[in-house]
Tab-separated table of C-alpha atoms (C1' of nucleotides) in Angstrom:
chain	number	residue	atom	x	y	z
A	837	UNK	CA	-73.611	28.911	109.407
A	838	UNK	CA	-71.450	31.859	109.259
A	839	UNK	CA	-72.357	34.506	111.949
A	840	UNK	CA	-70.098	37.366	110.339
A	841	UNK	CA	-72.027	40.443	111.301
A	842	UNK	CA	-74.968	40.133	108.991
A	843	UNK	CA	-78.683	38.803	109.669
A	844	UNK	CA	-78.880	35.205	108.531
A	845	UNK	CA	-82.007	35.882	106.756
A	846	UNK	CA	-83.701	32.160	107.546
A	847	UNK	CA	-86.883	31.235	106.700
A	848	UNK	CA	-88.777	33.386	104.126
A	849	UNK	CA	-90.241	36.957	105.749
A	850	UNK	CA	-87.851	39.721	104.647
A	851	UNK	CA	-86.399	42.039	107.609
A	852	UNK	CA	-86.873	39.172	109.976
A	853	UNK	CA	-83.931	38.492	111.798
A	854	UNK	CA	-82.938	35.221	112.692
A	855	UNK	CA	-83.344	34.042	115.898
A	856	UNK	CA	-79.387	33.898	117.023
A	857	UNK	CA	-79.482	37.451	116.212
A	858	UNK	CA	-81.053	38.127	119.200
A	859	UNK	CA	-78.293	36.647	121.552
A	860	UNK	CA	-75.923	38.474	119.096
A	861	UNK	CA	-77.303	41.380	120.472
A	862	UNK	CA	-77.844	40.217	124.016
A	863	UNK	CA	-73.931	39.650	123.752
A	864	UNK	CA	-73.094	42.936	122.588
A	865	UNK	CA	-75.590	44.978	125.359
A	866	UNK	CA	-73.832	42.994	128.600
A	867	UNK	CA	-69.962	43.462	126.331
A	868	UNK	CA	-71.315	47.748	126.536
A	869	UNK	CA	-71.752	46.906	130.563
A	870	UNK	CA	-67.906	45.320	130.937
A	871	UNK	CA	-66.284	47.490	128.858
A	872	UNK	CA	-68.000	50.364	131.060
A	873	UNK	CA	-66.739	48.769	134.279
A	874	UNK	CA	-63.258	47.187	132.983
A	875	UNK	CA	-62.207	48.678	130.215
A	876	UNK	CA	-61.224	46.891	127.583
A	877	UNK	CA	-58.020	44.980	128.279
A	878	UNK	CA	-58.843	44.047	131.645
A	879	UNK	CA	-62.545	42.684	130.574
A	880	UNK	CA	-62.623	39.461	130.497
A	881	UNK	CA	-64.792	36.638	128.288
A	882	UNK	CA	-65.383	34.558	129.880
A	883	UNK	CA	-67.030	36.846	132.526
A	884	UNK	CA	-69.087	38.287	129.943
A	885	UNK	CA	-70.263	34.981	128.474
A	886	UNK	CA	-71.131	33.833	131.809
A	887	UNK	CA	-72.900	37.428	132.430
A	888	UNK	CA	-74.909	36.370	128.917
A	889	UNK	CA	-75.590	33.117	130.549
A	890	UNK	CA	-73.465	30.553	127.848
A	891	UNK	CA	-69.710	29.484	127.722
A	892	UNK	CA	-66.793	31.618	126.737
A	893	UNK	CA	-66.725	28.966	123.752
A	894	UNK	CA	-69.905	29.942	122.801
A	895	UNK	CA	-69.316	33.457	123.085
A	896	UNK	CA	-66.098	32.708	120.595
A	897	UNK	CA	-68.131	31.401	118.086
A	898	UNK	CA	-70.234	34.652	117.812
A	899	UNK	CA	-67.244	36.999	117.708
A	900	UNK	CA	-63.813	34.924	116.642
A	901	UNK	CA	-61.579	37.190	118.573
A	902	UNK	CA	-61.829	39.816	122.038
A	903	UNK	CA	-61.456	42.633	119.764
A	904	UNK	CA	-63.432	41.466	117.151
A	905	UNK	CA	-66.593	42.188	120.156
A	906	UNK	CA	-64.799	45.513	120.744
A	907	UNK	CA	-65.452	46.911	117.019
A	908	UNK	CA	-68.628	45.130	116.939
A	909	UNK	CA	-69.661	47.189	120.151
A	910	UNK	CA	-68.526	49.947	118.794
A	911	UNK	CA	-70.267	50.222	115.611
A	912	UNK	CA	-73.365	48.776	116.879
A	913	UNK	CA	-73.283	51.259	119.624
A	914	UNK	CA	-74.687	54.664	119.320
A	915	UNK	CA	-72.071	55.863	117.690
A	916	UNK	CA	-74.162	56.586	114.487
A	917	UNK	CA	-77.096	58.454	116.558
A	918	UNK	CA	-74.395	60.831	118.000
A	919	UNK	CA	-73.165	61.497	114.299
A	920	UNK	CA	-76.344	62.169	113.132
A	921	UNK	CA	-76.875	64.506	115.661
A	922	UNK	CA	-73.965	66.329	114.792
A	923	UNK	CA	-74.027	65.772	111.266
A	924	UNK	CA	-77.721	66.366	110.556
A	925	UNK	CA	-78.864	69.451	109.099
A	926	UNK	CA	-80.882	71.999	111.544
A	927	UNK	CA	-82.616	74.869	110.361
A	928	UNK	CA	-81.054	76.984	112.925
A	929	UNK	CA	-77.674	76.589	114.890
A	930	UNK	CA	-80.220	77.542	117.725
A	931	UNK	CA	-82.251	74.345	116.901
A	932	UNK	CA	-78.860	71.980	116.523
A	933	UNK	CA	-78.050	73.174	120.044
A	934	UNK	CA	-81.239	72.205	121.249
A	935	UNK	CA	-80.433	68.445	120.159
A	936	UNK	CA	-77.305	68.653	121.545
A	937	UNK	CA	-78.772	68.897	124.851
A	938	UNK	CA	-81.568	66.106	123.521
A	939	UNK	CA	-78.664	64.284	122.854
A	940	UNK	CA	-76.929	65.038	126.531
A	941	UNK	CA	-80.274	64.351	128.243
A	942	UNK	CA	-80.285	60.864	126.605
A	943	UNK	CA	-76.804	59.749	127.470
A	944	UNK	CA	-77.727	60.882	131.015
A	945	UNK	CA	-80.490	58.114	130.888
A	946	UNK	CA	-78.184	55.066	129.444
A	947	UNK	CA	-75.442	55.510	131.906
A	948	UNK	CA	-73.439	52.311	131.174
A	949	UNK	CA	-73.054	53.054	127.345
A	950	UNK	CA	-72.222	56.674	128.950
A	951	UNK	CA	-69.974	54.879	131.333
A	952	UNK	CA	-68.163	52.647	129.022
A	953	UNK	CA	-67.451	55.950	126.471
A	954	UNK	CA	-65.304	57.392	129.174
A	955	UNK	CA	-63.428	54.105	129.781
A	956	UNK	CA	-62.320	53.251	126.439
A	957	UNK	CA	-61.743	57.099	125.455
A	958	UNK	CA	-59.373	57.450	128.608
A	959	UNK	CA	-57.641	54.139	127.729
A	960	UNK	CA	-57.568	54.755	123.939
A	961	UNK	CA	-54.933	57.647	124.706
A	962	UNK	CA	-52.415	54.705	123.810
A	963	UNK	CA	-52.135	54.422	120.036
A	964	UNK	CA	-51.538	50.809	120.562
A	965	UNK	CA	-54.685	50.886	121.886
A	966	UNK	CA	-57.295	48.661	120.308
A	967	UNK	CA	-59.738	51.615	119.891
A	968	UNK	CA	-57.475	54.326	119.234
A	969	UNK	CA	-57.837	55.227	115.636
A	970	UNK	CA	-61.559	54.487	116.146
A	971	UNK	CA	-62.010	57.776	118.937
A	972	UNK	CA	-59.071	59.806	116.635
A	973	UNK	CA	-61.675	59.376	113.907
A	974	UNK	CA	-64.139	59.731	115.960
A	975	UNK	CA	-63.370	63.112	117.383
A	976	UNK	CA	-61.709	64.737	113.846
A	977	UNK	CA	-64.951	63.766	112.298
A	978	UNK	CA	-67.766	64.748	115.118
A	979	UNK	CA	-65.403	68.543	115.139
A	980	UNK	CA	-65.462	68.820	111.314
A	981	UNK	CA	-69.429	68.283	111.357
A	982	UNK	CA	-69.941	70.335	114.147
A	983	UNK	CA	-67.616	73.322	112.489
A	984	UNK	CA	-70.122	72.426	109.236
A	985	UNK	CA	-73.275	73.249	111.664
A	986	UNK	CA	-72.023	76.678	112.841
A	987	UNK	CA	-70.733	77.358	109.679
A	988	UNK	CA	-74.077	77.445	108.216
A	989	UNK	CA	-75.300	79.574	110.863
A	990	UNK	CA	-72.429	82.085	109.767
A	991	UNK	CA	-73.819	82.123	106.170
A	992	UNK	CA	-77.167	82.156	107.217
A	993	UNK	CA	-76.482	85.267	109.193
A	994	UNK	CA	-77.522	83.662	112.486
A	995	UNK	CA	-73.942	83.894	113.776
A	996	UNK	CA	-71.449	86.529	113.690
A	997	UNK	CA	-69.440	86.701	110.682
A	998	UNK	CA	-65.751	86.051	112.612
A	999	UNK	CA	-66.859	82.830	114.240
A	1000	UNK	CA	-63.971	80.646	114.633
A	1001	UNK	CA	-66.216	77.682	113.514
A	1002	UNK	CA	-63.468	74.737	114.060
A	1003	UNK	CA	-62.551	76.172	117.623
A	1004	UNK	CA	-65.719	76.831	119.091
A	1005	UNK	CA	-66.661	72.864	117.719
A	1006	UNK	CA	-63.704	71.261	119.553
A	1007	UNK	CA	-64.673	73.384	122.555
A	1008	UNK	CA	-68.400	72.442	122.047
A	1009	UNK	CA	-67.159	68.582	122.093
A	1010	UNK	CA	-64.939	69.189	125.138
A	1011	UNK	CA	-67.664	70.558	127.348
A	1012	UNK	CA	-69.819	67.582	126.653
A	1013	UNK	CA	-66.866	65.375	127.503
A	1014	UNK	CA	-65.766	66.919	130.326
A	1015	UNK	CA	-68.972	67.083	132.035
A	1016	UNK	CA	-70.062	63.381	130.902
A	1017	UNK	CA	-66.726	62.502	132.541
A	1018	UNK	CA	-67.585	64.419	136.192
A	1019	UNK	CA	-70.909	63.222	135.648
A	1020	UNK	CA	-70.276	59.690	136.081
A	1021	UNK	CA	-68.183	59.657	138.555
A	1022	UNK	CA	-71.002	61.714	140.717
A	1023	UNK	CA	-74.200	62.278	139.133
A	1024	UNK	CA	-75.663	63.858	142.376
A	1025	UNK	CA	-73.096	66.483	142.237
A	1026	UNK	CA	-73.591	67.191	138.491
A	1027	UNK	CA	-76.827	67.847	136.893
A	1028	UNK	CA	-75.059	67.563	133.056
A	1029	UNK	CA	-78.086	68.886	130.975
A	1030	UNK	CA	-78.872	71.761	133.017
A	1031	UNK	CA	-74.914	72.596	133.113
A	1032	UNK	CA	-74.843	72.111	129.130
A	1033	UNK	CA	-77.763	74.238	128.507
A	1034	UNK	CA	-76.290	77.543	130.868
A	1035	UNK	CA	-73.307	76.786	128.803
A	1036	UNK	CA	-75.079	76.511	125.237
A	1037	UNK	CA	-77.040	79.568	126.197
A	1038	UNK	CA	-74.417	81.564	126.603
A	1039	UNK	CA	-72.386	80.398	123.975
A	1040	UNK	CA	-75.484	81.558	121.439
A	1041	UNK	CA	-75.355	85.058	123.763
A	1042	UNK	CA	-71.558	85.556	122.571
A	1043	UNK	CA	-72.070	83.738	118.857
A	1044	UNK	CA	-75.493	84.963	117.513
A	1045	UNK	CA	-74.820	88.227	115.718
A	1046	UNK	CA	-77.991	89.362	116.996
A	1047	UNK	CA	-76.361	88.826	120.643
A	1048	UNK	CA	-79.669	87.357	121.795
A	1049	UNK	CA	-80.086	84.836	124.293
A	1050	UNK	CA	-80.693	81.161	122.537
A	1051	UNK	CA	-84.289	80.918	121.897
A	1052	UNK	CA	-86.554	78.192	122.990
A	1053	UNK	CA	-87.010	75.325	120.802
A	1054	UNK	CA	-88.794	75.661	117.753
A	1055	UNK	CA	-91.109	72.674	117.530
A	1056	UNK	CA	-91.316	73.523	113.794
B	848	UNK	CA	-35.904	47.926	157.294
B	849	UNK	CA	-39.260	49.040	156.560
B	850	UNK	CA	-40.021	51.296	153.660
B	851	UNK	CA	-43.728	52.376	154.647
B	852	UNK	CA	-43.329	55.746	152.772
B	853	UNK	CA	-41.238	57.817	155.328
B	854	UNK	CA	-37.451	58.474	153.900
B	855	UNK	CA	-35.253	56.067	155.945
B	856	UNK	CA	-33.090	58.775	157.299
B	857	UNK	CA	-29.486	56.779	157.307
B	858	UNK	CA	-26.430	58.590	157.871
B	859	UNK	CA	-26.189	62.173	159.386
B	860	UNK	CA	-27.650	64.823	156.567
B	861	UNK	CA	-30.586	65.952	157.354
B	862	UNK	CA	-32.852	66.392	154.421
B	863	UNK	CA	-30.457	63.609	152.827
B	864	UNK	CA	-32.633	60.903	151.294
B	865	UNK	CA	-31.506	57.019	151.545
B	866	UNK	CA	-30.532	55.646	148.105
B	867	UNK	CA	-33.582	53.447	148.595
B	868	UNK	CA	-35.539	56.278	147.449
B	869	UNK	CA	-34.245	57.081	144.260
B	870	UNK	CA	-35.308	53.698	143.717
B	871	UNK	CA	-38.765	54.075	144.686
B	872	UNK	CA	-39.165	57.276	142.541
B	873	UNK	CA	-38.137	55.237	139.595
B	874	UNK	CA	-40.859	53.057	140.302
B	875	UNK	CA	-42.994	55.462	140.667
B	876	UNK	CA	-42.106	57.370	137.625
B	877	UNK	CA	-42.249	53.882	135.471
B	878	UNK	CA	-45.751	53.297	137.072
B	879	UNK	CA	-47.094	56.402	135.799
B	880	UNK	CA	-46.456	55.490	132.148
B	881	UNK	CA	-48.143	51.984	132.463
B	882	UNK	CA	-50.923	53.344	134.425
B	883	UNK	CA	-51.180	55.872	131.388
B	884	UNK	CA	-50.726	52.871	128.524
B	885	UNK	CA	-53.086	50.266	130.234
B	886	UNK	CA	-55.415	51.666	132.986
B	887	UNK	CA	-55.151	50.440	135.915
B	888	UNK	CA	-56.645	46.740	135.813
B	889	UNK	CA	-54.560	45.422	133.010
B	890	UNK	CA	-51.359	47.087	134.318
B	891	UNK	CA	-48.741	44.262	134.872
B	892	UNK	CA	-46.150	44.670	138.101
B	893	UNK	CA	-44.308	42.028	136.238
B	894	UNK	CA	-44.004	44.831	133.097
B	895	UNK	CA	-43.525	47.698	135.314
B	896	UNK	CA	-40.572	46.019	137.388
B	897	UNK	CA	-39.007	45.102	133.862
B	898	UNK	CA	-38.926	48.428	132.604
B	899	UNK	CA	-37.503	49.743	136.008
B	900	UNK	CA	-35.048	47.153	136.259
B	901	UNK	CA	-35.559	44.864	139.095
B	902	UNK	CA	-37.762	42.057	139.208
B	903	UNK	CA	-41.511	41.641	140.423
B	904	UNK	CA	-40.101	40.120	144.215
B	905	UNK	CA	-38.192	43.215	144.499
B	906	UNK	CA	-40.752	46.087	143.261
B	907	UNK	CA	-43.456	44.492	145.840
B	908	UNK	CA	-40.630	44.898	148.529
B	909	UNK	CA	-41.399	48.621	148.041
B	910	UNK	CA	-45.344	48.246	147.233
B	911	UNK	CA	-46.984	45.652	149.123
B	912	UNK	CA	-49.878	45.649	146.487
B	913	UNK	CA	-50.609	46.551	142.905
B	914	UNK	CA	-52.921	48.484	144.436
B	915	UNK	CA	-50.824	50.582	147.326
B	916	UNK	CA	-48.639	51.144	144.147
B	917	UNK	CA	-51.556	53.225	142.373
B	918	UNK	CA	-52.389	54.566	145.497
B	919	UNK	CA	-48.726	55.906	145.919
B	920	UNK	CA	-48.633	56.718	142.210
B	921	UNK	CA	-51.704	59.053	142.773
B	922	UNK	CA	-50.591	60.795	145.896
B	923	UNK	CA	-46.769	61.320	144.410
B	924	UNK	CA	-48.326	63.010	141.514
B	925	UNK	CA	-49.393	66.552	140.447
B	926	UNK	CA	-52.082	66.537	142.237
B	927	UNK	CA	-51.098	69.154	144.795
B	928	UNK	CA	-49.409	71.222	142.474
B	929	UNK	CA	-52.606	70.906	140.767
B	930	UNK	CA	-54.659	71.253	143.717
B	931	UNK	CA	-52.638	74.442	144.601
B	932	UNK	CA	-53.166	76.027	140.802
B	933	UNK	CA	-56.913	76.008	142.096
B	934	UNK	CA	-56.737	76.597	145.739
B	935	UNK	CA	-53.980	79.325	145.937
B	936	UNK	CA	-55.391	82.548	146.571
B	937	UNK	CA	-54.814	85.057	143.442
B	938	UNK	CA	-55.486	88.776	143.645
B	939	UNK	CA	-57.278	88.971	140.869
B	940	UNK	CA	-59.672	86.655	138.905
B	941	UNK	CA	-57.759	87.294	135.788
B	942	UNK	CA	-54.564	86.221	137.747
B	943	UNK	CA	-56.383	83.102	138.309
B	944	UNK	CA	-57.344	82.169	135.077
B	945	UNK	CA	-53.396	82.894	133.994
B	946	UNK	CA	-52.399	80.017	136.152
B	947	UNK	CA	-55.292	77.798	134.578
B	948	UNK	CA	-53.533	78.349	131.571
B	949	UNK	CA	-50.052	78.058	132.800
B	950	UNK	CA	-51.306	74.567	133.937
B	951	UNK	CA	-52.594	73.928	130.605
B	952	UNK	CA	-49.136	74.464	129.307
B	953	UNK	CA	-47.665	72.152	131.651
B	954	UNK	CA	-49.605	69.409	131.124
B	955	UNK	CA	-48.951	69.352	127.806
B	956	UNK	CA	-45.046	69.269	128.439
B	957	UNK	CA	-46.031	66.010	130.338
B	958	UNK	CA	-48.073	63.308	128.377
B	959	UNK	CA	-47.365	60.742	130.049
B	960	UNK	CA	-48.745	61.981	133.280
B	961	UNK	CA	-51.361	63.410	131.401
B	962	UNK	CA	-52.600	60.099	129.375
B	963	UNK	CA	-52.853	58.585	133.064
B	964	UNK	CA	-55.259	60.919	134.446
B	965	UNK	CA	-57.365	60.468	131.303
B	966	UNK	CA	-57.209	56.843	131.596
B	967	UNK	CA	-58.050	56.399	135.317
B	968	UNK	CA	-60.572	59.006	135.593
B	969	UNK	CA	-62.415	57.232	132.474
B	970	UNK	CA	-61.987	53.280	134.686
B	971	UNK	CA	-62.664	54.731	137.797
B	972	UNK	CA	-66.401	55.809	136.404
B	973	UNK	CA	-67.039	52.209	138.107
B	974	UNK	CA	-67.278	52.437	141.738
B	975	UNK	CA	-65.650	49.382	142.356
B	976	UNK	CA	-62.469	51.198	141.058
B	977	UNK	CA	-59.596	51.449	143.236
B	978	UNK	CA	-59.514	55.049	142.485
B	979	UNK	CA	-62.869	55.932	142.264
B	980	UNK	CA	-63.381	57.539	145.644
B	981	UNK	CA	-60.186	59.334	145.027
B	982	UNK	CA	-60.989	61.221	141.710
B	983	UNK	CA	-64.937	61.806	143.307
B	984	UNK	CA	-63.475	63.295	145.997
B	985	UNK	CA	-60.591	65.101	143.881
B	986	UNK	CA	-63.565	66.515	141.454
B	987	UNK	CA	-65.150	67.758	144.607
B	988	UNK	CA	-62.400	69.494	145.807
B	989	UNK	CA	-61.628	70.896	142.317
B	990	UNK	CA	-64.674	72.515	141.891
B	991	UNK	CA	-65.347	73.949	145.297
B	992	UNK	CA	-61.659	76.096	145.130
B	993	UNK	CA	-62.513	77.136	141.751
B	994	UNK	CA	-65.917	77.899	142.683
B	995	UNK	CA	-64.339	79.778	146.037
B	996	UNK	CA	-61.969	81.593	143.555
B	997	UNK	CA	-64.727	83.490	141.355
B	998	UNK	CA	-66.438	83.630	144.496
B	999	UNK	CA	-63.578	86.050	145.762
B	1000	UNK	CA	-63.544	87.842	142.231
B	1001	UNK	CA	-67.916	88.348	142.854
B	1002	UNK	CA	-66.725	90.058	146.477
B	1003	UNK	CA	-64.028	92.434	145.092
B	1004	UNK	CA	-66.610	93.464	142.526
B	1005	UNK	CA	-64.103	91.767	139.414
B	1006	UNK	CA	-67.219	89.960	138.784
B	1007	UNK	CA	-70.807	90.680	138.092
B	1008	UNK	CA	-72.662	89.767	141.252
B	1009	UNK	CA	-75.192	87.784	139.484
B	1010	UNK	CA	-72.061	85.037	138.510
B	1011	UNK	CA	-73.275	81.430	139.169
B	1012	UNK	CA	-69.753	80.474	140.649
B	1013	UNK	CA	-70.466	76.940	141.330
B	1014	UNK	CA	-71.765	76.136	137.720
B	1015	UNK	CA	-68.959	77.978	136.611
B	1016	UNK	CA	-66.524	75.999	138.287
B	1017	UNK	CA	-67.895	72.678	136.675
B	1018	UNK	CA	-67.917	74.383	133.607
B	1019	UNK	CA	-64.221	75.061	133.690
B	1020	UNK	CA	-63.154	72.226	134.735
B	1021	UNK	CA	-65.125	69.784	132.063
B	1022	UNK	CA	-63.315	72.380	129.521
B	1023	UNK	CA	-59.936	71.577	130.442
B	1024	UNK	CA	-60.735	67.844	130.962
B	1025	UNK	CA	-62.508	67.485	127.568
B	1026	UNK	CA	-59.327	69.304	125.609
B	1027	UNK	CA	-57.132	67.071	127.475
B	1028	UNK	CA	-59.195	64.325	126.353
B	1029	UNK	CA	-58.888	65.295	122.459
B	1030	UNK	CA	-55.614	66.337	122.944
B	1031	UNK	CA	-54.147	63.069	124.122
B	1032	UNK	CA	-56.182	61.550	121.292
B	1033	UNK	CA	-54.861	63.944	118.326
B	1034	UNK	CA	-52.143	66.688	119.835
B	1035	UNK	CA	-51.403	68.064	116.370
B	1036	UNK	CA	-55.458	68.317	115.807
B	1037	UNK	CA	-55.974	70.535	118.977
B	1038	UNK	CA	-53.885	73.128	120.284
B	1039	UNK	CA	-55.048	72.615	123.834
B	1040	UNK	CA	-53.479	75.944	125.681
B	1041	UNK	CA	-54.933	77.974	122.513
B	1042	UNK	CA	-58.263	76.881	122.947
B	1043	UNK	CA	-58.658	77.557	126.307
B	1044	UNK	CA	-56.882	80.344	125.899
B	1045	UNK	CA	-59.712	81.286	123.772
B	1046	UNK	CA	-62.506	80.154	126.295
B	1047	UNK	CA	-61.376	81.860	129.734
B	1048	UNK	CA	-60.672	85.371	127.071
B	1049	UNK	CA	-64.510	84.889	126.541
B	1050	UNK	CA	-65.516	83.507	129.920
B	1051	UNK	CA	-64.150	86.525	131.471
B	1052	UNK	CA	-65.906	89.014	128.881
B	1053	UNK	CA	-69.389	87.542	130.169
B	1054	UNK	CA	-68.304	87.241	133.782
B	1055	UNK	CA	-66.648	90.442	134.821
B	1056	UNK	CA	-67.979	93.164	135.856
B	1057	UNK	CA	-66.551	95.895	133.141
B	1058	UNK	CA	-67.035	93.493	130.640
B	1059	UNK	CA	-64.008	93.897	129.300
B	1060	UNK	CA	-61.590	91.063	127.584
B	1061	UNK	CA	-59.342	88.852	129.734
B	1062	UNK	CA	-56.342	91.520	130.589
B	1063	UNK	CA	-52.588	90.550	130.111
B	1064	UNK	CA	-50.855	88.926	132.740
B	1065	UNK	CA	-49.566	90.797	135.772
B	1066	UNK	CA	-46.001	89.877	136.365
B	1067	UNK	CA	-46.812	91.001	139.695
C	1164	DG	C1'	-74.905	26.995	118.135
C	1165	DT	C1'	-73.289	25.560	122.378
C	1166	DC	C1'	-70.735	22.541	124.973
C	1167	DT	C1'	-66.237	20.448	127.322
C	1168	DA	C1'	-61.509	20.214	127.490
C	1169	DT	C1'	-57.256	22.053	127.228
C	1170	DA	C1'	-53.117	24.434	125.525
C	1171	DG	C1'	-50.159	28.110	126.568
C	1172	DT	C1'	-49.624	32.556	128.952
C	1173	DT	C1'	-49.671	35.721	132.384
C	1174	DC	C1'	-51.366	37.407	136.549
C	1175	DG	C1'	-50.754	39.024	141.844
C	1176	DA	C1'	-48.784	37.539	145.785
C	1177	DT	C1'	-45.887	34.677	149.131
C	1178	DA	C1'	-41.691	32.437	151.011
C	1179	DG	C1'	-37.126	32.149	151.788
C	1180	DA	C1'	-32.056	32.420	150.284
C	1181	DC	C1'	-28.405	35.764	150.132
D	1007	DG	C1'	-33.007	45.267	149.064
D	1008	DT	C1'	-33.101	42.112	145.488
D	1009	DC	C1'	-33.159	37.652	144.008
D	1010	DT	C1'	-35.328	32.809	142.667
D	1011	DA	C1'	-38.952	29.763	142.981
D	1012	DT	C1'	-43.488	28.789	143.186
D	1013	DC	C1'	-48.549	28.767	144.142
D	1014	DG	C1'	-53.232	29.181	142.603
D	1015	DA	C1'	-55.955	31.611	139.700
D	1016	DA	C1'	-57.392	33.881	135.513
D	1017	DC	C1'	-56.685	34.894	130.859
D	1018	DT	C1'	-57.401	34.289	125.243
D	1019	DA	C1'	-57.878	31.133	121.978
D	1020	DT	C1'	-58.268	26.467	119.773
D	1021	DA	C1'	-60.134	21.766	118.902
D	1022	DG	C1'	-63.579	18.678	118.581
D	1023	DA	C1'	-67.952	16.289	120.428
D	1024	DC	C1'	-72.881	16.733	120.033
DNA sequence: GTCTATAGTTCGATAGAC
DNA sequence: GTCTATCGAACTATAGAC
């Protein structure tokens, strides 16, 4: 009876979800499309129930409060790909950079979860903000793993040995940002992989002690 | 009687502004802060003419709308200072990139101006946005003065001829947006004129010509 | 699990007194 | 130029029927 985030495991096969799990989710995909267009104060339930095709009662029993669906979208979200994908160990900076422009390619093809990180980042400038400590977090943790990736490159000899590894990750974050954020609002007039890999390749150019340009990807 | 915009020139002084406007500044300026705290959409006018002292009857006496009130907000703002930081013709490329970083500096002396832009240009991702066609258009603009600016620096022979100025221009701007964006977030994490000071030092070693670091301002 | 009904606010905007 | 008063609509959240 209780719906608090975890699968009602009914009925006997294990890993099968139960079947209000699936408007769970169906709840949380058209929240991702409101918060992209609204924001997050001025979204409204009851539109998004309707969008989801029940009541805004109905909606209430799934998630007890509005910002209870905000955390819920956020951690279902793909938050915890993008983590990975800083976080994860590469054999090469050269290959990490590669999946940062996997990564880049693949937000370009999900523009409202694209669309709704802008929103709530912008709007999340307030500490009051519902989502504010979430991005803070968010952004001192996606730096430090990103500082851990070219740091290992340093060691490994890859990179030159006076990389400033915490700089070059917030700058590595804010070119992905900044482009996402010109990128939405015109995605004729920005083509954001090809801009993030003549930025990447470069970057390798000026970081890889060898002072080669970044090599192509390694299908290892 | 009516307050469309124009200064209601009463009295003799030329130059001398009615008392009215002081008014409507004050507005303004008290906009910009709840524009930067909520976004647009869950703004309030009934919140905004609180905080400025008058009630909601009397702030629509000076904005019609909620919406000719953003409008106002946007075109009273740094825009064209900001629009002249790109546009104004330097001598030098490295002159150029000074005033990028003098802007830097000055927008963080103004948060509050500087959470707004973050927080509109994140909502107005949705083209239903009130202010969508205005930062599309702004981003536009942005880019093609910076692009014209290296463009100048390629002609003089500051920069090597091969320079993508365009791409470059993108580039630059989704730097300073994306710091902005983590700065707003975390302003004792990021050091926002640093790092860019960082990234236009190296941007100019790959772009110019001699290949030489960023020089020292010219006090001209 | 979804519904209806509703409480209690707050919203943008209008009208008219002063 | 600012006020009060008010309209109609939308909002989050709760309560209880089924």
């Amino acid at each position: 009876m209780d719906v608090k985030g975890r699968p009602t495991t009914r009925g006997t096969a294990r890993g099968t979800y139960a079947v209000g799990d699936e408007r769970r989710s169906r709840i949380l995909d058209t929240a991702v499309e409101h918060f992209a267009q609204w924001g997050f104060h001025a979204a409204s339930l009851a539109r998004i129930a309707k969008d989801v095709g029940i009541t805004q009662g109905g909606l209430l029993h799934h998630f007890r409060t509005k910002e209870a669906l905000l955390v819920s979208v956020l951690e279902a979200s793909d938050e915890h790909d993008i983590e990975r994908f800083f976080a994860e160990e590469c054999a090469t900076v050269a290959e990490w950079f590669h999946r940062l422009l996997d990564l880049t390619a693949h937000n370009a093809r999900r523009p409202g979860r694209t669309r709704m990180f802008n929103a709530l980042v912008g709007e999340s400038g307030d500490p009051e903000h519902p989502a504010h400590a979430f991005f803070t977090r968010r952004y001192r943790t996606l730096a430090e793993d990103a500082a851990q990736s070219l740091r290992r490159g340093v060691d490994s000899g890859e990179l030159r040995p006076d990389t400033d590894c915490p700089a070059e990750a917030r700058q590595l974050l804010a070119m992905m940002d900044g482009l996402q954020l010109q990128w939405v609002l015109d995605p004729e007039a920005v083509d954001m992989p090809a801009q993030l890999h003549r930025h990447l390749d470069r970057l390798y150019r000026a970081l890889s002690a060898s002072g080669t340009a970044l090599p192509p990807r390694t299908t290892d």
